[in-house]
Short mmCIF file of C-alpha atoms in Angstrom, two decimals:
data_model
loop_
_atom_site.label_atom_id
_atom_site.label_comp_id
_atom_site.label_asym_id
_atom_site.label_seq_id
_atom_site.Cartn_x
_atom_site.Cartn_y
_atom_site.Cartn_z
CA MET A 1 35.97 12.32 22.57
CA LEU A 2 34.91 15.74 19.37
CA ASP A 3 36.29 13.08 16.28
CA PRO A 4 33.13 14.24 14.01
CA LEU A 5 33.22 10.45 11.92
CA LEU A 6 32.49 9.11 15.31
CA LEU A 7 29.73 11.76 16.32
CA ALA A 8 28.41 11.22 12.33
CA ARG A 9 28.01 8.24 12.98
CA ILE A 10 26.94 8.10 16.32
CA GLN A 11 24.28 10.31 15.14
CA PHE A 12 23.25 8.99 12.48
CA ALA A 13 22.25 5.90 14.27
CA ALA A 14 20.44 7.69 16.56
CA THR A 15 18.29 9.73 14.61
CA THR A 16 17.71 6.01 11.80
CA VAL A 17 17.65 3.95 15.43
CA PHE A 18 14.67 6.23 16.70
CA HIS A 19 13.40 6.97 13.07
CA PHE A 20 12.58 3.50 13.74
CA PHE A 21 10.74 2.84 16.01
CA PHE A 22 7.80 4.47 14.04
CA VAL A 23 8.13 2.79 10.55
CA PRO A 24 7.36 -0.56 11.42
CA ILE A 25 4.33 -0.08 14.54
CA THR A 26 3.08 2.31 11.11
CA ILE A 27 3.13 -0.36 8.46
CA GLY A 28 1.88 -2.93 9.95
CA MET A 29 -0.94 -1.07 13.03
CA VAL A 30 -2.06 0.52 9.16
CA PHE A 31 -2.33 -3.59 7.11
CA LEU A 32 -4.83 -4.79 10.25
CA ILE A 33 -6.39 -1.43 10.45
CA ALA A 34 -7.52 -2.06 7.05
CA ILE A 35 -8.46 -5.67 8.14
CA PHE A 36 -10.79 -4.70 10.64
CA GLU A 37 -12.37 -2.57 8.70
CA SER A 38 -13.14 -4.93 6.47
CA ILE A 39 -14.16 -7.64 8.04
CA TYR A 40 -16.93 -3.77 9.21
CA VAL A 41 -17.46 -3.58 5.41
CA LYS A 42 -18.28 -7.14 5.23
CA THR A 43 -20.05 -7.83 8.02
CA GLY A 44 -21.71 -5.22 8.93
CA ASP A 45 -20.29 -5.36 12.88
CA GLU A 46 -19.98 -2.23 14.43
CA HIS A 47 -17.89 -3.28 16.85
CA TYR A 48 -15.01 -3.68 14.25
CA LYS A 49 -16.00 -0.37 13.69
CA ARG A 50 -15.10 1.47 16.57
CA ILE A 51 -12.09 -0.91 16.49
CA THR A 52 -11.07 0.62 13.27
CA LYS A 53 -11.39 4.75 14.59
CA PHE A 54 -10.86 3.61 18.15
CA PHE A 55 -6.79 2.50 16.37
CA GLY A 56 -6.74 4.74 13.03
CA HIS A 57 -6.71 7.70 15.39
CA LEU A 58 -3.82 5.83 16.83
CA PHE A 59 -2.21 4.85 13.92
CA LEU A 60 -2.77 9.16 13.16
CA ILE A 61 -0.29 10.16 15.86
CA ASN A 62 2.08 7.15 14.75
CA PHE A 63 2.61 8.77 11.50
CA ALA A 64 2.48 12.50 12.00
CA VAL A 65 5.12 11.68 14.68
CA GLY A 66 7.56 8.97 12.42
CA VAL A 67 7.45 11.64 9.42
CA VAL A 68 8.68 14.49 11.55
CA THR A 69 11.56 12.10 12.48
CA GLY A 70 11.88 11.29 8.98
CA ILE A 71 12.34 14.47 8.03
CA LEU A 72 15.21 14.78 10.39
CA GLN A 73 17.12 11.62 9.56
CA GLU A 74 17.15 13.16 6.09
CA PHE A 75 19.10 16.53 7.25
CA GLN A 76 21.83 13.96 8.01
CA PHE A 77 22.69 12.86 4.63
CA GLY A 78 24.03 16.82 4.24
CA MET A 79 24.92 17.75 7.45
CA ASN A 80 27.10 14.92 8.61
CA TRP A 81 27.16 13.02 5.12
CA SER A 82 27.86 15.35 2.19
CA GLU A 83 30.54 14.15 0.42
CA TYR A 84 28.45 10.08 0.38
CA SER A 85 25.85 12.39 -1.04
CA SER A 86 27.48 14.20 -3.40
CA PHE A 87 28.97 10.34 -4.14
CA VAL A 88 25.40 8.67 -4.60
CA GLY A 89 22.93 10.61 -5.60
CA ASP A 90 22.16 9.84 -8.81
CA VAL A 91 22.21 6.96 -7.38
CA PHE A 92 19.89 7.64 -5.11
CA GLY A 93 18.03 9.99 -6.30
CA PRO A 94 15.45 8.17 -8.79
CA SER A 95 14.73 5.97 -5.69
CA LEU A 96 14.24 8.76 -3.08
CA ALA A 97 12.15 10.34 -5.85
CA ILE A 98 9.78 7.68 -6.42
CA GLU A 99 9.29 6.72 -3.10
CA ALA A 100 8.15 10.82 -2.04
CA LEU A 101 6.28 11.83 -5.24
CA LEU A 102 4.78 8.44 -5.43
CA ALA A 103 4.76 5.90 -1.99
CA PHE A 104 3.90 9.49 0.24
CA TYR A 105 2.13 11.16 -1.63
CA LEU A 106 -0.78 7.46 -2.05
CA GLU A 107 -0.76 6.95 1.63
CA SER A 108 -0.86 10.64 2.87
CA THR A 109 -3.53 11.64 0.41
CA PHE A 110 -5.42 8.78 1.07
CA ILE A 111 -5.25 8.90 5.37
CA GLY A 112 -6.59 12.02 3.79
CA ILE A 113 -9.73 11.59 2.34
CA TRP A 114 -9.76 7.94 4.42
CA ILE A 115 -10.46 10.53 7.87
CA PHE A 116 -12.61 13.23 6.52
CA SER A 117 -15.44 10.62 4.88
CA TRP A 118 -17.31 8.71 7.64
CA GLU A 119 -20.95 8.07 6.74
CA LYS A 120 -19.96 10.33 3.58
CA ILE A 121 -18.25 7.29 0.88
CA ASN A 122 -19.45 4.32 -0.42
CA LYS A 123 -18.42 1.89 2.88
CA LYS A 124 -16.78 0.10 0.65
CA LEU A 125 -15.18 2.94 -1.37
CA HIS A 126 -13.79 4.24 1.96
CA VAL A 127 -12.21 1.00 3.30
CA MET A 128 -10.02 0.81 -0.39
CA CYS A 129 -8.31 4.36 0.99
CA ILE A 130 -7.76 3.00 3.63
CA TRP A 131 -6.01 -0.23 1.51
CA LEU A 132 -4.33 1.49 -0.62
CA VAL A 133 -2.09 4.04 2.48
CA SER A 134 -1.28 0.04 2.87
CA ILE A 135 0.00 -0.19 0.05
CA GLY A 136 1.66 3.00 -0.28
CA THR A 137 3.68 2.49 3.07
CA LEU A 138 5.03 -0.98 1.51
CA MET A 139 5.78 0.96 -1.38
CA SER A 140 7.60 3.02 0.63
CA ALA A 141 9.46 0.19 2.93
CA PHE A 142 10.26 -0.97 -1.09
CA TRP A 143 11.63 2.29 -2.33
CA ILE A 144 14.06 3.45 0.72
CA LEU A 145 15.27 -0.41 1.19
CA SER A 146 16.61 -0.21 -1.96
CA ALA A 147 18.37 2.60 -1.43
CA ASN A 148 20.32 1.37 1.84
CA SER A 149 20.41 -2.43 -0.91
CA PHE A 150 22.24 -0.22 -3.05
CA MET A 151 25.02 0.33 0.11
CA GLN A 152 25.21 -3.04 1.47
CA HIS A 153 25.54 -4.26 -2.61
CA PRO A 154 26.24 -2.10 -5.17
CA VAL A 155 24.23 -2.52 -8.72
CA GLY A 156 23.60 -0.68 -11.84
CA VAL A 157 26.38 2.15 -11.74
CA LYS A 158 29.66 2.94 -13.32
CA TYR A 159 32.12 4.96 -11.39
CA VAL A 160 33.22 8.16 -13.51
CA GLU A 161 35.39 11.01 -12.70
CA ASN A 162 34.50 14.34 -11.40
CA GLY A 163 36.20 18.17 -11.16
CA VAL A 164 34.66 18.51 -7.67
CA ILE A 165 34.32 15.24 -6.37
CA GLY A 166 36.53 13.98 -8.25
CA LYS A 167 34.66 10.18 -8.36
CA LYS A 168 30.86 10.26 -8.23
CA ALA A 169 28.49 6.42 -8.88
CA GLU A 170 26.30 7.19 -12.27
CA MET A 171 23.25 5.44 -12.12
CA ILE A 172 23.28 2.94 -15.45
CA ASP A 173 20.94 0.06 -15.00
CA PHE A 174 18.16 1.43 -12.40
CA PHE A 175 16.30 -2.29 -12.82
CA ALA A 176 19.24 -3.35 -11.50
CA ILE A 177 18.53 -1.53 -8.56
CA VAL A 178 15.15 -2.31 -8.07
CA LYS A 179 16.11 -6.66 -9.17
CA ASN A 180 19.05 -6.46 -5.67
CA PRO A 181 19.36 -9.21 -4.81
CA TYR A 182 19.62 -7.58 -1.36
CA LEU A 183 16.69 -5.72 -1.44
CA TRP A 184 14.98 -9.20 -2.02
CA ASN A 185 16.30 -10.81 0.58
CA GLN A 186 15.62 -7.50 3.05
CA PHE A 187 12.56 -6.64 1.63
CA PRO A 188 9.95 -9.69 3.52
CA HIS A 189 11.99 -9.70 6.48
CA VAL A 190 11.09 -6.50 6.86
CA VAL A 191 7.60 -6.62 5.72
CA THR A 192 7.03 -9.21 8.24
CA MET A 193 9.51 -7.36 10.77
CA ALA A 194 6.76 -4.66 10.38
CA LEU A 195 3.77 -6.80 11.27
CA THR A 196 4.34 -8.33 13.71
CA VAL A 197 5.52 -4.78 15.33
CA GLY A 198 2.20 -3.42 14.60
CA ALA A 199 0.71 -6.17 15.49
CA PHE A 200 1.50 -6.40 19.06
CA THR A 201 1.23 -2.93 19.86
CA ILE A 202 -2.32 -4.02 18.46
CA ALA A 203 -2.66 -6.41 20.79
CA GLY A 204 -1.12 -4.98 23.72
CA ILE A 205 -3.21 -2.24 23.92
CA ALA A 206 -6.66 -4.83 23.48
CA SER A 207 -4.64 -6.40 26.41
CA TRP A 208 -3.88 -3.21 28.16
CA LYS A 209 -8.05 -2.27 27.67
CA MET A 210 -9.76 -6.00 28.59
CA LEU A 211 -7.74 -6.02 31.85
CA ARG A 212 -8.94 -3.09 33.19
CA LYS A 213 -12.75 -4.14 31.62
CA HIS A 214 -12.88 -1.41 28.99
CA GLU A 215 -15.32 -3.02 26.85
CA VAL A 216 -14.00 -6.21 26.67
CA GLU A 217 -16.24 -7.90 24.31
CA MET A 218 -14.95 -5.44 21.46
CA PHE A 219 -11.01 -5.66 22.41
CA ARG A 220 -11.20 -9.16 22.61
CA LYS A 221 -11.84 -9.52 19.10
CA ALA A 222 -9.26 -7.44 17.83
CA PHE A 223 -6.83 -9.02 20.11
CA LYS A 224 -7.85 -11.78 18.50
CA VAL A 225 -7.04 -10.70 15.21
CA SER A 226 -3.89 -9.09 16.03
CA ILE A 227 -3.10 -12.02 18.05
CA VAL A 228 -2.86 -14.09 14.85
CA ALA A 229 -1.41 -11.66 12.46
CA ALA A 230 1.46 -11.35 15.44
CA LEU A 231 2.17 -15.52 15.44
CA ILE A 232 2.51 -15.23 11.83
CA GLY A 233 4.33 -12.25 11.74
CA SER A 234 6.74 -13.47 14.00
CA LEU A 235 7.03 -16.87 12.11
CA GLY A 236 7.52 -15.45 9.21
CA LEU A 237 10.44 -13.46 10.62
CA PHE A 238 11.88 -16.98 11.70
CA VAL A 239 11.55 -18.04 7.97
CA THR A 240 13.48 -15.24 6.38
CA GLY A 241 16.26 -14.66 8.59
CA HIS A 242 17.02 -17.74 7.61
CA SER A 243 16.98 -17.18 4.10
CA GLN A 244 18.51 -14.27 4.77
CA MET A 245 21.28 -15.70 6.85
CA GLN A 246 22.15 -17.93 4.12
CA TYR A 247 22.28 -15.50 1.35
CA LEU A 248 25.02 -12.84 4.43
CA VAL A 249 27.14 -17.09 4.09
CA ARG A 250 27.39 -16.92 -0.17
CA GLU A 251 27.62 -12.65 -0.88
CA TYR A 252 29.51 -11.47 3.24
CA PRO A 253 30.40 -13.84 5.65
CA MET A 254 33.37 -11.44 6.83
CA LYS A 255 28.77 -10.24 8.70
CA VAL A 256 28.42 -13.65 9.41
CA ALA A 257 32.02 -14.72 11.06
CA ALA A 258 31.50 -11.81 12.86
CA ALA A 259 28.24 -12.16 14.52
CA GLU A 260 29.52 -15.51 15.22
CA ALA A 261 32.69 -14.16 16.80
CA LEU A 262 34.12 -16.77 14.36
CA TYR A 263 38.29 -15.76 14.36
CA GLU A 264 38.92 -18.71 13.42
CA ASP A 265 37.32 -21.28 10.10
CA THR A 266 35.51 -24.07 11.44
CA GLY A 267 35.38 -27.77 11.81
CA ASN A 268 32.81 -29.31 8.85
CA SER A 269 29.91 -29.14 11.93
CA ALA A 270 30.10 -25.45 12.91
CA PRO A 271 28.46 -24.80 16.28
CA PHE A 272 26.14 -22.11 16.68
CA SER A 273 27.26 -19.92 20.21
CA VAL A 274 25.07 -18.70 22.55
CA LEU A 275 27.03 -16.96 25.01
CA ALA A 276 31.18 -15.29 24.70
CA THR A 277 33.38 -13.27 25.82
CA ILE A 278 34.98 -11.34 22.58
CA ASP A 279 38.63 -9.32 23.43
CA GLN A 280 39.03 -8.01 19.44
CA LYS A 281 42.33 -6.82 20.62
CA GLN A 282 43.53 -10.24 20.71
CA GLN A 283 41.48 -11.68 18.11
CA LYS A 284 39.92 -14.18 20.20
CA ALA A 285 36.53 -14.99 21.60
CA GLU A 286 35.32 -17.49 24.71
CA HIS A 287 32.35 -20.00 23.22
CA TYR A 288 31.00 -21.56 26.56
CA LEU A 289 27.57 -22.73 25.92
CA GLU A 290 27.29 -23.99 21.93
CA VAL A 291 24.82 -25.77 20.15
CA PRO A 292 26.36 -28.76 17.79
CA GLY A 293 25.26 -28.33 14.30
CA MET A 294 24.09 -25.30 14.54
CA LEU A 295 25.31 -22.82 12.56
CA SER A 296 26.72 -25.55 10.01
CA PHE A 297 22.32 -25.62 9.45
CA LEU A 298 21.85 -22.13 9.42
CA ALA A 299 23.93 -21.66 7.10
CA TYR A 300 23.89 -24.86 4.67
CA ASP A 301 20.29 -27.07 6.42
CA LYS A 302 22.15 -29.55 6.72
CA PHE A 303 24.48 -30.25 10.04
CA GLU A 304 28.20 -30.25 8.42
CA GLY A 305 29.98 -27.72 6.48
CA SER A 306 32.74 -25.39 7.46
CA LEU A 307 32.50 -21.29 7.68
CA LYS A 308 35.64 -19.16 7.69
CA GLY A 309 36.68 -17.88 10.47
CA MET A 310 37.30 -12.75 9.80
CA LYS A 311 41.41 -13.91 9.82
CA SER A 312 41.37 -16.22 6.93
CA LEU A 313 38.24 -13.15 5.67
CA GLN A 314 40.68 -10.32 5.93
CA LYS A 315 43.64 -11.68 4.34
CA GLU A 316 40.92 -12.08 1.39
CA MET A 317 39.10 -8.83 1.67
CA ASP A 318 42.60 -6.61 1.81
CA GLU A 319 43.58 -8.59 -0.85
CA LYS A 320 40.59 -7.60 -2.99
CA TYR A 321 39.58 -4.05 -2.20
CA TYR A 322 44.14 -2.77 -1.56
CA PRO A 323 43.42 -0.71 -5.27
CA VAL A 324 39.62 0.58 -3.80
CA VAL A 325 40.97 1.35 -0.95
CA GLY A 326 44.33 2.25 -1.18
CA LYS A 327 46.11 0.91 1.98
CA HIS A 328 45.66 -2.19 4.65
CA ILE A 329 43.76 -2.20 6.21
CA ASP A 330 41.20 -4.25 8.98
CA TYR A 331 38.14 -5.20 7.83
CA THR A 332 36.98 -6.99 10.38
CA PRO A 333 33.45 -4.80 12.52
CA HIS A 334 32.99 -4.14 14.98
CA VAL A 335 32.84 -8.02 16.55
CA PRO A 336 31.45 -7.37 20.06
CA THR A 337 28.41 -5.03 18.66
CA ILE A 338 27.46 -7.49 16.54
CA TYR A 339 27.88 -10.33 18.42
CA TYR A 340 25.55 -9.15 21.21
CA SER A 341 22.79 -7.50 18.79
CA PHE A 342 22.38 -10.64 17.14
CA ARG A 343 21.86 -12.96 20.17
CA ILE A 344 19.26 -10.04 22.13
CA MET A 345 17.01 -10.23 17.88
CA SER A 346 16.75 -14.04 18.20
CA GLY A 347 16.15 -14.33 21.28
CA SER A 348 14.05 -11.31 21.43
CA VAL A 349 12.27 -12.48 18.27
CA GLY A 350 11.68 -16.55 20.41
CA ILE A 351 10.42 -14.83 23.38
CA LEU A 352 7.91 -13.38 20.48
CA ILE A 353 7.14 -16.76 18.82
CA LEU A 354 6.11 -17.66 22.01
CA MET A 355 3.36 -15.21 22.86
CA ALA A 356 1.78 -14.67 20.36
CA LEU A 357 1.39 -18.75 20.88
CA LEU A 358 -0.14 -18.70 23.35
CA GLY A 359 -2.64 -15.20 22.89
CA THR A 360 -4.11 -17.52 19.73
CA ILE A 361 -4.09 -20.66 21.75
CA TYR A 362 -6.49 -18.43 24.76
CA SER A 363 -7.68 -16.54 22.14
CA PHE A 364 -9.62 -18.97 20.68
CA LYS A 365 -9.94 -20.53 23.27
CA ARG A 366 -12.13 -17.48 24.99
CA THR A 367 -9.62 -17.46 28.28
CA GLU A 368 -8.05 -14.88 27.72
CA THR A 369 -9.20 -12.41 30.50
CA LYS A 370 -8.50 -14.98 33.20
CA LYS A 371 -5.03 -14.85 32.05
CA ARG A 372 -4.05 -11.98 34.62
CA TRP A 373 -0.66 -12.29 34.13
CA PHE A 374 -0.72 -12.78 30.05
CA LEU A 375 -3.13 -9.33 30.09
CA GLN A 376 -0.64 -7.76 32.75
CA LEU A 377 2.66 -8.57 30.29
CA MET A 378 1.12 -8.65 26.58
CA PRO A 379 2.19 -5.11 26.09
CA TRP A 380 5.87 -5.25 26.75
CA THR A 381 6.17 -7.15 23.81
CA LEU A 382 5.74 -3.70 22.11
CA LEU A 383 9.42 -2.89 23.42
CA VAL A 384 10.78 -6.17 22.80
CA ALA A 385 9.72 -6.21 19.08
CA GLU A 386 10.99 -3.01 18.70
CA VAL A 387 14.60 -4.22 20.26
CA ALA A 388 14.10 -7.09 18.12
CA THR A 389 14.09 -4.25 15.54
CA ALA A 390 16.37 -1.54 16.41
CA CYS A 391 19.49 -5.19 17.01
CA GLY A 392 18.73 -6.04 13.90
CA TRP A 393 19.04 -3.16 12.55
CA ILE A 394 22.17 -2.15 13.82
CA MET A 395 23.41 -5.75 12.93
CA ALA A 396 22.78 -4.75 9.47
CA GLU A 397 25.08 -1.93 9.18
CA MET A 398 27.84 -2.55 11.78
CA GLY A 399 28.31 -5.41 9.53
CA ARG A 400 28.95 -4.09 6.61
CA GLN A 401 31.61 -1.37 8.36
CA PRO A 402 34.49 -0.17 6.96
CA PHE A 403 32.64 0.42 4.15
CA LEU A 404 29.88 3.23 3.30
CA ILE A 405 29.02 1.53 -0.08
CA PHE A 406 30.46 -1.98 0.18
CA GLY A 407 33.47 -2.79 -1.12
CA VAL A 408 33.08 1.44 -2.95
CA MET A 409 33.52 4.12 -0.59
CA ALA A 410 35.21 3.56 3.27
CA THR A 411 32.61 5.04 5.60
CA GLU A 412 35.52 7.60 6.63
CA SER A 413 35.69 8.80 3.24
CA GLY A 414 31.61 9.98 3.60
CA VAL A 415 31.65 12.14 6.59
CA SER A 416 31.67 16.09 5.31
CA PRO A 417 34.27 18.35 6.41
CA ASN A 418 32.83 19.55 9.97
CA SER A 419 34.46 20.03 13.19
CA GLY A 420 33.60 17.81 15.91
CA ALA A 421 32.06 20.16 18.48
CA SER A 422 29.51 21.14 14.73
CA VAL A 423 28.55 17.81 15.18
CA LEU A 424 28.26 17.67 19.08
CA PHE A 425 25.73 20.60 18.95
CA SER A 426 23.58 19.65 16.10
CA LEU A 427 23.39 15.43 18.13
CA LEU A 428 22.54 16.93 21.19
CA VAL A 429 19.52 19.66 19.73
CA PHE A 430 18.55 16.35 18.09
CA CYS A 431 18.57 14.31 20.97
CA VAL A 432 16.34 16.68 22.85
CA LEU A 433 14.15 16.49 19.89
CA TYR A 434 13.32 13.29 19.30
CA THR A 435 13.10 13.61 23.30
CA ILE A 436 10.04 15.92 23.05
CA LEU A 437 8.61 13.91 20.38
CA GLY A 438 8.73 10.39 22.08
CA ILE A 439 6.94 11.95 25.07
CA THR A 440 4.44 13.86 22.76
CA GLN A 441 3.71 10.50 21.51
CA TYR A 442 3.44 8.91 25.28
CA ILE A 443 0.86 11.29 26.63
CA ALA A 444 -1.15 11.42 23.60
CA PHE A 445 -1.17 7.82 23.17
CA ARG A 446 -3.41 7.96 26.63
CA TYR A 447 -5.03 9.97 25.75
CA ALA A 448 -6.41 8.64 23.22
CA MET A 449 -6.30 5.70 24.65
CA ASN A 450 -8.90 6.95 27.10
CA LYS A 451 -11.00 8.36 25.71
CA LYS A 452 -14.13 6.02 24.65
CA GLU A 453 -14.69 8.65 21.75
CA THR A 454 -11.87 10.82 20.43
CA THR A 455 -12.91 13.46 17.25
CA VAL A 456 -10.39 13.89 14.53
CA LYS A 457 -10.13 16.55 15.77
CA GLU A 458 -9.05 17.02 19.60
CA VAL A 459 -6.39 13.89 17.45
CA ALA A 460 -5.25 17.20 15.50
#
């Protein structure tokens, strides 16, 4: 129970998942806020100005809490993963520095200008500020993902001897990091996910307002723009997810096999498993409900094509990575976690597409206010979107195991030489802090949502 490696992994999972609750809301909300203000500047419709200010206050609250959780997360590298940090510091340094010095400073600078310059500068200059904030959030996501993609697909480095820490990674090609194929398969998926989460956040709040008959006409306009964005984002999730699946089949077949609980090689037409019971110790799975040929279609865009099972892939990976690891180990990740995470994620995206489609239809027919059951359900779609996001990250990161850096560094080699008790203590402290932050954000959101007019001072 006090295994430092296990506790360090739990702590990193907890802090990362909690932090990522706020990131997609920030990216998606600010993009839509920029659209709202652009409509106001073009049409002069005061409703869109008030919509911009209303959701701008909520965005500021979310941004502030997200920054705090992100800072706490970065402490993880030094606290619990010092061996890993020493090994990969030269590679991560440029990406994290660019993210901080360029993207984050761009966001924070123009957020400040945007907040305090209402009615003080030209409207077009003012809306330009919020667009620069939106661009900054996308740049920030890109550079963070470039670091994460190196962990999944290490490129552009050489491994040199270091007298203090043994081997370390040394960057030799910065542009290889930027052109990493894993990054360019991951980034579009994350962007569409952020648009989906941000859009459902705004649509859910607008529904909550309309349900209580608070300035219905104004929030109807906010709902219409955001629900269309939610439909575009959720359909984009499906398309980019399909593309990413095909990339994983080619490059990381073990992750796909675990996501489908495939222990044995499939036939020429592989079915998609909807439900299964998994016995990882016995290396077998009982599939109760399958869609014939669907897995082959997801992998190859046709209903024919076989996939390797985990038993075959284990033999191949053991032979390939034995010189790196130095011993025979199990390269099969925790199958139940990945299998069910993938299904929860996929099912959640299906629900989001359905709700976005219904909302778009109701909005263009101007019947959304008559569908009380729909307005009551809409605020819960944010939870569905966040669950989909968390499960997607769990699948991506757990599927890389037992490697911290795929094919290069085993997870157990990157942990700090801490005692289990010290890691457990910091885990409990972080959980308490995050609980306080979550409650604080909820109270601040409710306060801002119930106020007709909220000043910048009150938000601060």
